[in-house]
Amino acid sequence: MKKIKPFVMERNFLILISGVFINGLGSGIYSVAGMLLVLELSGSVLYSGFAFFAISSANVLAFLIAPLANYAKYKNGLVYSNFIKALILFTIPLLHYTTGLNVWYVIGLLFITALFTQYTYPIESTILPIIVGKDNVVEANSYLQTIRESMDIAFIAGAGIIITLVGTIPAIIITATCLVLVSIIYSLFTFQQPDFQNEKPQSIGSAVNFYFVDLRAGFNYIKNSLVTKMLASLVFINIAMVIMTTNLPAFSLEKGDGLEAVYGFYLAAMSLGIMIGAILSPRVKKINFGKLIIFTFIGTGIMWMGASTLPLMASMILFCLGAISIGIINILVFSSIQQQVETAYVGRVITVITSAASLGMPVGSLIGGFLGETFAPSVSIMVCGISMVLFSIFWLSSSVLRKLPSIDHINLFTDYKAKA
């Protein structure tokens, strides 16, 4: 029997796991309820596009927000930011039961809460080595990632059922209550806060200068790397994915004959596919990365085209299987970055890359909203499937990308290290 590592039973790690667990429950419900509420208030897929535009715009701004995590005590940042998010979400039922809700108000709140998420996620990643020690970081990350992926499957699927039983507004109250509980749990942290006293700026001008120095560091690291050559492909994938996810609420209602729970089932199916991809990634990492991407994404495209046309059960199965390639590419690319980038730059580099890759998402959300308003929701799912096949053809036609070796032998930052 495998012995449990001592850090697993450490007080602060248990607090972090508890916070991640409850936050996963709340965010799972919110991810379903928020989009369905927009659809209910507007009656239009076009507004779903505006909602995804707001959320994806916050993702694009992540590189501007992440450095702010270093300018406050980590514990305070987690406690107050989650509590403020809860207060913001409580205004939705307050207005609903009094003056009434406006769809643009809900879309604005989706944007604001997404901004707060861009602030708290880097803090959770940063405090992990403080809590468990650097020697246990890989295993601790594995625990947390398993919890997050498992909860995405269970809670998002469960969210659809909860919303069907109680409605979208009570579901948002549940999310806000979960955030209050997370704030209370995180207030129990007792880890030693790193001393930033010597690094604190003495004036507003020096604070701004510190901020921009931190900001430039991430950009400089990837400026002349292979990553920049791959970003165009990642942007294209994100545009296609957002076109699909913008229409997923309406597509799910169409496939499920109006049953709201089906939306949660489709989101859970995607999470399950991504988790399967994450599990398979160590087994396929020895395959040439170029060929792996080409063949897996051709498969994704074909399966998602099938998901757009087939009946509900077959559609959900193909939707799940098509997401496996997303899980594989996420794990392989970001694991490679974590292995090759100096520890001090990992957070900033990943934030810059994810922000850059998100650049096309606001555009994709507007395109998805237009397509959903003009055509049946299934058309957008078909467009996403076709886009994945086109993406594979692009990699196949590029000799540089097609011939990429296995991920362990790709040196993503050769140029940067040569100049360092």
Short mmCIF file of C-alpha atoms in Angstrom, two decimals:
data_model
loop_
_atom_site.label_atom_id
_atom_site.label_comp_id
_atom_site.label_asym_id
_atom_site.label_seq_id
_atom_site.Cartn_x
_atom_site.Cartn_y
_atom_site.Cartn_z
CA MET A 1 0.00 0.00 0.00
CA LYS A 2 1.34 3.40 -0.99
CA LYS A 3 2.20 5.56 1.99
CA ILE A 4 0.43 8.92 2.22
CA LYS A 5 2.88 11.81 2.07
CA PRO A 6 3.11 13.84 5.33
CA PHE A 7 2.21 17.12 3.61
CA VAL A 8 -1.25 15.76 2.73
CA MET A 9 -2.28 15.93 6.40
CA GLU A 10 -0.62 19.31 6.99
CA ARG A 11 -3.09 21.93 8.29
CA ASN A 12 -2.57 24.56 5.59
CA PHE A 13 -2.71 22.01 2.77
CA LEU A 14 -6.01 20.65 4.10
CA ILE A 15 -7.34 24.22 4.23
CA LEU A 16 -6.27 24.78 0.62
CA ILE A 17 -7.86 21.51 -0.55
CA SER A 18 -11.09 22.37 1.33
CA GLY A 19 -11.18 25.81 -0.30
CA VAL A 20 -10.54 24.37 -3.76
CA PHE A 21 -13.28 21.75 -3.18
CA ILE A 22 -15.96 24.24 -2.09
CA ASN A 23 -14.89 26.73 -4.76
CA GLY A 24 -15.23 23.95 -7.34
CA LEU A 25 -18.80 23.29 -6.21
CA GLY A 26 -19.71 26.98 -6.44
CA SER A 27 -17.97 27.67 -9.75
CA GLY A 28 -19.46 24.52 -11.30
CA ILE A 29 -22.97 25.76 -10.52
CA TYR A 30 -22.12 29.33 -11.55
CA SER A 31 -20.61 28.35 -14.92
CA VAL A 32 -23.93 26.77 -15.87
CA ALA A 33 -26.33 29.18 -14.12
CA GLY A 34 -24.64 32.37 -15.37
CA MET A 35 -24.90 31.46 -19.05
CA LEU A 36 -28.45 30.09 -18.72
CA LEU A 37 -29.51 33.27 -16.90
CA VAL A 38 -28.22 35.39 -19.79
CA LEU A 39 -30.13 33.19 -22.24
CA GLU A 40 -33.31 33.41 -20.11
CA LEU A 41 -33.17 37.20 -19.74
CA SER A 42 -32.41 37.88 -23.40
CA GLY A 43 -33.96 34.95 -25.21
CA SER A 44 -31.13 35.30 -27.74
CA VAL A 45 -27.94 33.37 -28.46
CA LEU A 46 -26.40 36.69 -29.55
CA TYR A 47 -26.34 37.77 -25.89
CA SER A 48 -24.65 34.49 -24.97
CA GLY A 49 -21.95 35.66 -27.37
CA PHE A 50 -21.72 38.98 -25.52
CA ALA A 51 -21.43 37.08 -22.21
CA PHE A 52 -18.58 34.91 -23.50
CA PHE A 53 -17.00 38.08 -24.92
CA ALA A 54 -17.01 39.57 -21.41
CA ILE A 55 -15.53 36.45 -19.78
CA SER A 56 -12.88 35.92 -22.47
CA SER A 57 -11.92 39.62 -22.33
CA ALA A 58 -11.10 39.11 -18.65
CA ASN A 59 -8.94 36.11 -19.63
CA VAL A 60 -7.06 38.29 -22.12
CA LEU A 61 -6.38 40.81 -19.34
CA ALA A 62 -4.92 38.10 -17.05
CA PHE A 63 -1.35 39.21 -17.81
CA LEU A 64 -2.18 42.68 -16.43
CA ILE A 65 -3.82 41.35 -13.28
CA ALA A 66 -1.52 38.48 -12.26
CA PRO A 67 1.43 40.71 -11.14
CA LEU A 68 -0.91 42.45 -8.65
CA ALA A 69 -0.98 39.22 -6.60
CA ASN A 70 2.53 40.05 -5.34
CA TYR A 71 1.55 43.42 -3.86
CA ALA A 72 -0.65 42.18 -0.99
CA LYS A 73 -0.47 39.45 1.63
CA TYR A 74 -1.49 36.21 -0.03
CA LYS A 75 -3.92 35.23 2.74
CA ASN A 76 -5.65 38.62 2.65
CA GLY A 77 -5.83 38.53 -1.14
CA LEU A 78 -7.62 35.17 -1.11
CA VAL A 79 -9.98 36.04 1.76
CA TYR A 80 -11.10 39.48 0.58
CA SER A 81 -11.28 38.74 -3.15
CA ASN A 82 -13.54 35.69 -2.63
CA PHE A 83 -15.71 37.64 -0.19
CA ILE A 84 -16.09 40.55 -2.64
CA LYS A 85 -17.05 38.09 -5.40
CA ALA A 86 -19.72 36.69 -3.08
CA LEU A 87 -21.15 40.16 -2.38
CA ILE A 88 -21.23 40.92 -6.11
CA LEU A 89 -23.14 37.71 -6.86
CA PHE A 90 -25.64 38.33 -4.04
CA THR A 91 -26.75 41.47 -5.90
CA ILE A 92 -28.23 39.26 -8.67
CA PRO A 93 -30.99 37.70 -6.49
CA LEU A 94 -31.40 41.03 -4.66
CA LEU A 95 -32.24 42.85 -7.90
CA HIS A 96 -34.22 39.91 -9.28
CA TYR A 97 -36.59 39.89 -6.29
CA THR A 98 -36.88 43.72 -6.09
CA THR A 99 -36.41 46.00 -9.12
CA GLY A 100 -35.72 43.32 -11.71
CA LEU A 101 -32.61 42.14 -13.58
CA ASN A 102 -31.10 43.57 -16.74
CA VAL A 103 -29.16 41.22 -19.02
CA TRP A 104 -26.32 43.76 -19.41
CA TYR A 105 -25.92 43.93 -15.64
CA VAL A 106 -25.48 40.14 -15.50
CA ILE A 107 -22.96 40.24 -18.38
CA GLY A 108 -21.04 42.98 -16.54
CA LEU A 109 -20.90 40.85 -13.39
CA LEU A 110 -19.63 37.88 -15.40
CA PHE A 111 -16.74 40.10 -16.53
CA ILE A 112 -15.96 41.42 -13.03
CA THR A 113 -16.02 38.00 -11.34
CA ALA A 114 -13.79 36.62 -14.12
CA LEU A 115 -11.29 39.41 -13.35
CA PHE A 116 -11.21 38.38 -9.68
CA THR A 117 -10.53 34.78 -10.74
CA GLN A 118 -7.48 35.97 -12.71
CA TYR A 119 -6.24 37.49 -9.44
CA THR A 120 -6.84 34.56 -7.07
CA TYR A 121 -5.61 31.68 -9.26
CA PRO A 122 -1.93 32.84 -9.33
CA ILE A 123 -2.03 33.26 -5.53
CA GLU A 124 -3.20 29.66 -5.01
CA SER A 125 -0.39 28.49 -7.31
CA THR A 126 2.19 30.63 -5.50
CA ILE A 127 1.36 29.60 -1.92
CA LEU A 128 1.54 25.87 -2.69
CA PRO A 129 5.38 25.66 -2.43
CA ILE A 130 5.20 27.74 0.78
CA ILE A 131 2.74 25.28 2.30
CA VAL A 132 4.16 21.90 1.21
CA GLY A 133 7.82 22.73 0.47
CA LYS A 134 9.45 22.73 -2.95
CA ASP A 135 10.27 19.01 -2.83
CA ASN A 136 6.56 18.14 -2.68
CA VAL A 137 5.24 20.61 -5.27
CA VAL A 138 4.78 18.08 -8.10
CA GLU A 139 2.83 15.61 -5.95
CA ALA A 140 0.80 18.38 -4.30
CA ASN A 141 -0.10 19.77 -7.72
CA SER A 142 -1.19 16.30 -8.75
CA TYR A 143 -3.56 16.08 -5.77
CA LEU A 144 -5.08 19.48 -6.50
CA GLN A 145 -5.38 18.88 -10.24
CA THR A 146 -7.12 15.55 -9.67
CA ILE A 147 -9.58 17.23 -7.31
CA ARG A 148 -10.25 20.09 -9.74
CA GLU A 149 -10.84 17.83 -12.74
CA SER A 150 -13.00 15.37 -10.78
CA MET A 151 -15.11 18.19 -9.36
CA ASP A 152 -15.54 19.75 -12.80
CA ILE A 153 -17.11 16.49 -13.96
CA ALA A 154 -19.30 15.91 -10.89
CA PHE A 155 -20.31 19.46 -9.99
CA ILE A 156 -20.94 20.78 -13.50
CA ALA A 157 -23.13 17.78 -14.29
CA GLY A 158 -24.81 18.18 -10.90
CA ALA A 159 -25.25 21.90 -11.53
CA GLY A 160 -27.57 21.19 -14.45
CA ILE A 161 -29.75 19.02 -12.22
CA ILE A 162 -29.73 21.60 -9.36
CA ILE A 163 -30.73 24.40 -11.74
CA THR A 164 -33.51 22.26 -13.21
CA LEU A 165 -34.89 21.67 -9.68
CA VAL A 166 -34.47 25.13 -8.09
CA GLY A 167 -33.89 27.59 -10.96
CA THR A 168 -30.98 29.84 -11.96
CA ILE A 169 -31.38 32.55 -9.28
CA PRO A 170 -31.33 30.16 -6.27
CA ALA A 171 -28.37 28.39 -7.94
CA ILE A 172 -26.43 31.69 -7.98
CA ILE A 173 -27.27 32.15 -4.27
CA ILE A 174 -25.65 28.74 -3.66
CA THR A 175 -22.53 29.89 -5.54
CA ALA A 176 -22.29 33.11 -3.51
CA THR A 177 -22.71 31.16 -0.27
CA CYS A 178 -19.88 28.82 -1.32
CA LEU A 179 -17.61 31.84 -1.86
CA VAL A 180 -18.39 33.12 1.65
CA LEU A 181 -17.45 29.71 3.05
CA VAL A 182 -14.20 29.74 1.02
CA SER A 183 -13.33 33.16 2.51
CA ILE A 184 -13.93 31.86 6.03
CA ILE A 185 -11.85 28.72 5.39
CA TYR A 186 -8.94 30.68 3.87
CA SER A 187 -8.94 33.03 6.89
CA LEU A 188 -7.70 30.00 8.89
CA PHE A 189 -4.37 29.86 6.97
CA THR A 190 -1.32 30.02 9.24
CA PHE A 191 1.53 29.72 6.73
CA GLN A 192 4.46 32.10 6.97
CA GLN A 193 3.99 34.97 4.55
CA PRO A 194 7.18 35.75 2.56
CA ASP A 195 8.70 39.10 3.58
CA PHE A 196 8.31 41.63 0.80
CA GLN A 197 9.39 44.56 2.97
CA ASN A 198 12.64 45.15 1.07
CA GLU A 199 10.86 45.01 -2.26
CA LYS A 200 8.01 47.39 -1.44
CA PRO A 201 8.01 50.58 -3.54
CA GLN A 202 8.20 53.82 -1.63
CA SER A 203 6.00 55.92 -3.93
CA ILE A 204 3.25 55.63 -6.53
CA GLY A 205 5.81 56.20 -9.29
CA SER A 206 8.09 53.41 -8.06
CA ALA A 207 5.08 51.11 -7.59
CA VAL A 208 4.11 51.63 -11.23
CA ASN A 209 7.73 51.01 -12.26
CA PHE A 210 7.85 47.75 -10.21
CA TYR A 211 4.63 46.63 -11.84
CA PHE A 212 5.84 47.19 -15.41
CA VAL A 213 9.18 45.51 -14.70
CA ASP A 214 7.28 42.40 -13.56
CA LEU A 215 5.03 42.66 -16.60
CA ARG A 216 7.90 42.91 -19.11
CA ALA A 217 9.75 39.94 -17.61
CA GLY A 218 7.19 37.44 -18.89
CA PHE A 219 7.11 38.97 -22.38
CA ASN A 220 10.92 39.07 -22.65
CA TYR A 221 11.16 35.40 -21.74
CA ILE A 222 9.02 34.19 -24.65
CA LYS A 223 9.86 36.93 -27.19
CA ASN A 224 12.20 34.89 -29.38
CA SER A 225 11.06 31.39 -28.41
CA LEU A 226 9.34 28.59 -30.29
CA VAL A 227 6.23 29.35 -28.23
CA THR A 228 5.55 32.50 -30.27
CA LYS A 229 5.46 30.36 -33.43
CA MET A 230 2.82 28.11 -31.82
CA LEU A 231 0.64 30.95 -30.50
CA ALA A 232 -1.15 31.55 -33.81
CA SER A 233 -2.36 27.94 -33.70
CA LEU A 234 -3.51 28.30 -30.08
CA VAL A 235 -5.39 31.52 -30.93
CA PHE A 236 -7.15 29.73 -33.82
CA ILE A 237 -8.17 26.83 -31.56
CA ASN A 238 -9.54 29.22 -28.95
CA ILE A 239 -11.60 31.12 -31.53
CA ALA A 240 -13.15 27.85 -32.73
CA MET A 241 -13.76 26.62 -29.18
CA VAL A 242 -15.50 29.84 -28.13
CA ILE A 243 -17.72 29.80 -31.24
CA MET A 244 -18.85 26.38 -30.01
CA THR A 245 -19.16 27.13 -26.28
CA THR A 246 -21.11 30.33 -26.96
CA ASN A 247 -23.81 28.21 -28.60
CA LEU A 248 -23.56 25.27 -26.21
CA PRO A 249 -26.41 26.41 -23.89
CA ALA A 250 -28.84 26.74 -26.82
CA PHE A 251 -27.46 23.57 -28.48
CA SER A 252 -27.95 21.62 -25.24
CA LEU A 253 -31.53 22.84 -24.82
CA GLU A 254 -32.22 21.85 -28.43
CA LYS A 255 -30.75 18.34 -27.99
CA GLY A 256 -32.42 17.85 -24.59
CA ASP A 257 -35.87 19.11 -25.63
CA GLY A 258 -35.60 22.13 -23.32
CA LEU A 259 -34.16 20.27 -20.29
CA GLU A 260 -31.64 22.64 -18.64
CA ALA A 261 -29.68 19.81 -16.99
CA VAL A 262 -28.41 18.72 -20.42
CA TYR A 263 -26.19 21.83 -20.60
CA GLY A 264 -24.42 20.69 -17.44
CA PHE A 265 -24.06 17.19 -18.90
CA TYR A 266 -22.34 18.55 -22.02
CA LEU A 267 -19.93 20.64 -19.90
CA ALA A 268 -19.22 17.58 -17.74
CA ALA A 269 -18.63 15.50 -20.88
CA MET A 270 -16.02 18.03 -22.01
CA SER A 271 -14.37 18.01 -18.57
CA LEU A 272 -14.28 14.20 -18.63
CA GLY A 273 -12.62 14.24 -22.06
CA ILE A 274 -10.03 16.76 -20.89
CA MET A 275 -9.30 14.67 -17.79
CA ILE A 276 -8.87 11.53 -19.95
CA GLY A 277 -6.43 13.52 -22.11
CA ALA A 278 -4.51 14.58 -19.00
CA ILE A 279 -4.30 10.96 -17.84
CA LEU A 280 -3.14 9.77 -21.29
CA SER A 281 -0.56 12.54 -21.78
CA PRO A 282 2.33 10.73 -19.98
CA ARG A 283 1.70 7.68 -22.18
CA VAL A 284 1.74 9.60 -25.47
CA LYS A 285 4.46 12.14 -24.72
CA LYS A 286 7.11 10.02 -26.48
CA ILE A 287 5.24 10.34 -29.79
CA ASN A 288 6.49 13.10 -32.10
CA PHE A 289 4.57 16.17 -30.99
CA GLY A 290 3.83 17.37 -34.53
CA LYS A 291 2.27 14.06 -35.59
CA LEU A 292 0.44 13.70 -32.26
CA ILE A 293 -1.26 17.08 -32.71
CA ILE A 294 -2.16 16.41 -36.36
CA PHE A 295 -3.82 13.03 -35.75
CA THR A 296 -5.56 13.83 -32.46
CA PHE A 297 -7.11 17.07 -33.72
CA ILE A 298 -8.31 15.47 -36.96
CA GLY A 299 -10.08 12.97 -34.69
CA THR A 300 -11.51 15.81 -32.59
CA GLY A 301 -12.85 17.57 -35.67
CA ILE A 302 -14.57 14.44 -37.00
CA MET A 303 -16.10 13.58 -33.61
CA TRP A 304 -17.41 17.11 -32.98
CA MET A 305 -18.93 17.22 -36.47
CA GLY A 306 -20.69 13.99 -35.55
CA ALA A 307 -21.75 15.45 -32.18
CA SER A 308 -23.49 18.31 -33.99
CA THR A 309 -25.78 16.00 -35.96
CA LEU A 310 -26.36 12.81 -33.95
CA PRO A 311 -29.00 12.19 -31.19
CA LEU A 312 -28.32 13.22 -27.58
CA MET A 313 -26.47 10.20 -26.13
CA ALA A 314 -24.25 9.62 -29.17
CA SER A 315 -23.64 13.37 -29.38
CA MET A 316 -22.46 13.61 -25.75
CA ILE A 317 -20.16 10.58 -26.14
CA LEU A 318 -18.49 12.05 -29.25
CA PHE A 319 -18.33 15.46 -27.57
CA CYS A 320 -16.44 13.88 -24.67
CA LEU A 321 -14.04 11.90 -26.89
CA GLY A 322 -13.30 14.97 -28.99
CA ALA A 323 -12.13 16.88 -25.90
CA ILE A 324 -9.36 14.36 -25.17
CA SER A 325 -6.94 16.14 -27.53
CA ILE A 326 -7.48 19.40 -25.60
CA GLY A 327 -6.41 17.68 -22.37
CA ILE A 328 -3.32 16.21 -24.05
CA ILE A 329 -2.08 19.48 -25.55
CA ASN A 330 -2.73 21.41 -22.30
CA ILE A 331 -0.71 19.02 -20.14
CA LEU A 332 2.18 18.50 -22.59
CA VAL A 333 2.69 22.18 -23.45
CA PHE A 334 2.40 23.55 -19.92
CA SER A 335 4.43 20.73 -18.36
CA SER A 336 7.17 21.48 -20.88
CA ILE A 337 7.05 25.16 -19.90
CA GLN A 338 7.25 24.29 -16.18
CA GLN A 339 10.28 22.08 -16.84
CA GLN A 340 12.18 24.54 -19.04
CA VAL A 341 11.38 27.94 -17.52
CA GLU A 342 13.26 29.20 -14.46
CA THR A 343 11.12 28.96 -11.33
CA ALA A 344 10.94 32.73 -10.83
CA TYR A 345 9.38 33.18 -14.28
CA VAL A 346 6.99 30.22 -14.50
CA GLY A 347 3.89 32.08 -13.28
CA ARG A 348 4.50 35.13 -15.45
CA VAL A 349 5.36 33.12 -18.58
CA ILE A 350 2.27 30.90 -18.30
CA THR A 351 0.07 33.96 -17.68
CA VAL A 352 1.49 35.77 -20.72
CA ILE A 353 1.01 32.71 -22.94
CA THR A 354 -2.56 32.06 -21.78
CA SER A 355 -3.45 35.73 -22.19
CA ALA A 356 -1.94 35.82 -25.69
CA ALA A 357 -3.72 32.59 -26.65
CA SER A 358 -6.98 34.14 -25.42
CA LEU A 359 -6.70 37.11 -27.77
CA GLY A 360 -9.04 35.52 -30.31
CA MET A 361 -11.66 34.49 -27.76
CA PRO A 362 -13.61 37.78 -27.65
CA VAL A 363 -13.77 37.69 -31.48
CA GLY A 364 -14.87 34.06 -31.39
CA SER A 365 -17.65 34.86 -28.90
CA LEU A 366 -19.08 37.56 -31.18
CA ILE A 367 -18.84 35.29 -34.25
CA GLY A 368 -20.50 32.51 -32.26
CA GLY A 369 -23.29 34.83 -31.13
CA PHE A 370 -23.92 35.95 -34.73
CA LEU A 371 -23.92 32.37 -36.06
CA GLY A 372 -26.24 31.20 -33.29
CA GLU A 373 -28.65 34.05 -33.95
CA THR A 374 -28.64 33.48 -37.71
CA PHE A 375 -28.51 29.67 -37.91
CA ALA A 376 -29.35 26.67 -35.76
CA PRO A 377 -26.99 26.16 -32.74
CA SER A 378 -25.73 22.89 -34.26
CA VAL A 379 -24.15 24.88 -37.12
CA SER A 380 -21.64 26.43 -34.70
CA ILE A 381 -20.67 23.00 -33.32
CA MET A 382 -20.14 21.83 -36.91
CA VAL A 383 -18.02 24.95 -37.65
CA CYS A 384 -15.83 24.17 -34.62
CA GLY A 385 -15.35 20.57 -35.81
CA ILE A 386 -14.39 21.72 -39.31
CA SER A 387 -11.97 24.26 -37.78
CA MET A 388 -10.17 21.50 -35.87
CA VAL A 389 -9.64 19.58 -39.13
CA LEU A 390 -8.35 22.78 -40.80
CA PHE A 391 -6.00 23.30 -37.84
CA SER A 392 -4.58 19.78 -38.38
CA ILE A 393 -4.14 20.46 -42.11
CA PHE A 394 -2.23 23.66 -41.29
CA TRP A 395 0.20 21.73 -39.04
CA LEU A 396 0.51 19.03 -41.70
CA SER A 397 1.43 21.63 -44.34
CA SER A 398 4.10 23.28 -42.14
CA SER A 399 7.38 21.36 -42.23
CA VAL A 400 8.54 23.03 -38.98
CA LEU A 401 5.42 22.04 -37.02
CA ARG A 402 4.94 18.66 -38.70
CA LYS A 403 8.49 17.54 -37.83
CA LEU A 404 8.45 18.62 -34.17
CA PRO A 405 9.98 15.83 -32.03
CA SER A 406 8.49 14.44 -28.82
CA ILE A 407 7.69 17.11 -26.24
CA ASP A 408 10.66 16.12 -24.04
CA HIS A 409 13.03 16.95 -26.92
CA ILE A 410 11.48 20.28 -27.94
CA ASN A 411 13.52 23.19 -26.64
CA LEU A 412 10.91 25.94 -26.39
CA PHE A 413 13.22 28.71 -25.16
CA THR A 414 16.52 28.14 -27.01
CA ASP A 415 16.87 31.71 -28.21
CA TYR A 416 16.13 33.21 -24.81
CA LYS A 417 18.64 31.01 -23.00
CA ALA A 418 21.30 31.75 -25.60
CA LYS A 419 20.94 35.46 -24.89
CA ALA A 420 20.73 35.12 -21.12
#
